[in-house]
Tab-separated table of C-alpha atoms in Angstrom:
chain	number	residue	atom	x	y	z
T	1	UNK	CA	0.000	0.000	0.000
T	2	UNK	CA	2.925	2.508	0.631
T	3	UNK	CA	1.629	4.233	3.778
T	4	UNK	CA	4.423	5.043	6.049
T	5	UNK	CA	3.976	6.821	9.698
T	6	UNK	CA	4.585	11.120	9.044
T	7	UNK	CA	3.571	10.812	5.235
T	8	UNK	CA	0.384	13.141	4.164
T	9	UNK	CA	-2.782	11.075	2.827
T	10	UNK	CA	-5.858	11.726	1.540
T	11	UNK	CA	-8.520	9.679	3.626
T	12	UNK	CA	-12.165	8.922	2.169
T	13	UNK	CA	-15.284	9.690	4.734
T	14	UNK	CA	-18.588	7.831	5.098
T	15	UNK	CA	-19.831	10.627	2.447
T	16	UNK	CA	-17.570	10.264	0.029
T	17	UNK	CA	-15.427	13.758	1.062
T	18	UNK	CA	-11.616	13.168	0.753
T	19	UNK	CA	-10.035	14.928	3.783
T	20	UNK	CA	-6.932	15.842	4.270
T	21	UNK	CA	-4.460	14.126	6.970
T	22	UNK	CA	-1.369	12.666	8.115
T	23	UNK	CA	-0.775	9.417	8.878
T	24	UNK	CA	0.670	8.283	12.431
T	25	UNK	CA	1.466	4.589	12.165
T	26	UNK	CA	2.004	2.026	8.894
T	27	UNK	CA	-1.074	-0.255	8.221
T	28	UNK	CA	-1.530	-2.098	11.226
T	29	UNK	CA	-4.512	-5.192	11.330
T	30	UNK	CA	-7.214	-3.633	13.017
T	31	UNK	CA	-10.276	-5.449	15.441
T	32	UNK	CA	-12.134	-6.498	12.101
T	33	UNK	CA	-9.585	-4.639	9.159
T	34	UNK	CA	-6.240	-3.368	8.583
T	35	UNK	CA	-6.552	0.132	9.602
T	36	UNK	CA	-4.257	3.486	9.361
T	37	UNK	CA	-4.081	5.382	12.570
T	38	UNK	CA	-4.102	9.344	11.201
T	39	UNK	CA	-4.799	12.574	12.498
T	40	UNK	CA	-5.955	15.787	11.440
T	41	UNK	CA	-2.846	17.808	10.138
T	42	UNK	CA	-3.230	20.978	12.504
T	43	UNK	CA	-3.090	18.616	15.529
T	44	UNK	CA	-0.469	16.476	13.841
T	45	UNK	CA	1.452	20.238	13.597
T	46	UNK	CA	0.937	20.996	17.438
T	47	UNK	CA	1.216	17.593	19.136
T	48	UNK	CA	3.183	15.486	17.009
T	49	UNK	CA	3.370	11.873	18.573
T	50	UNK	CA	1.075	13.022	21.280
T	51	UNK	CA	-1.321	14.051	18.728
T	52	UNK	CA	-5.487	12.842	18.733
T	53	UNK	CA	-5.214	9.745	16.718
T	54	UNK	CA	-8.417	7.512	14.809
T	55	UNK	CA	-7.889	4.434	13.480
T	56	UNK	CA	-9.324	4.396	9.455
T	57	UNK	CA	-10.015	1.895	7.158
T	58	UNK	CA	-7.112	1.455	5.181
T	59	UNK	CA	-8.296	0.537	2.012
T	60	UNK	CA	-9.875	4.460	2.401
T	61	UNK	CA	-6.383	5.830	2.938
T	62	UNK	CA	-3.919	6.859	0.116
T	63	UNK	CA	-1.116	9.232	-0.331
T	64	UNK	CA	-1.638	12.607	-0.789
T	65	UNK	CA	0.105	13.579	-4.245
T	66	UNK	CA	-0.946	17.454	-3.582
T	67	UNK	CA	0.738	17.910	-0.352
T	68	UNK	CA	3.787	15.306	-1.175
């Protein structure tokens, strides 16, 4: 997949919107998928490796080629 903790993706919501955030771990499995832990990029700015973290469905994370 070529997700990588620290790189910028693109994530896919529930609506279809692609949002904008950075990605805090590799793929990882997940309680039911393999998931990408990410975080919004302002609190990826401020807290680093402290920062809020969700886990997302990885096959709705890919690599932002904007902010790359």
């Amino acid at each position: 997949m070529g997700i990588h903790a620290g790189m910028r993706v693109q994530v896919t919501t529930a609506s279809g919107e692609q949002v904008p955030m950075i990605s805090v771990s590799d793929e990882v499995p997940g309680r039911d998928m393999p998931v990408v832990w990410v975080s919004s990029i302002d609190e990826y700015r401020v807290s680093q490796e402290a920062a809020y973290r969700t886990p997302w469905p990885s096959q709705y994370v890919r690599p932002d080629e904007i902010g790359a």
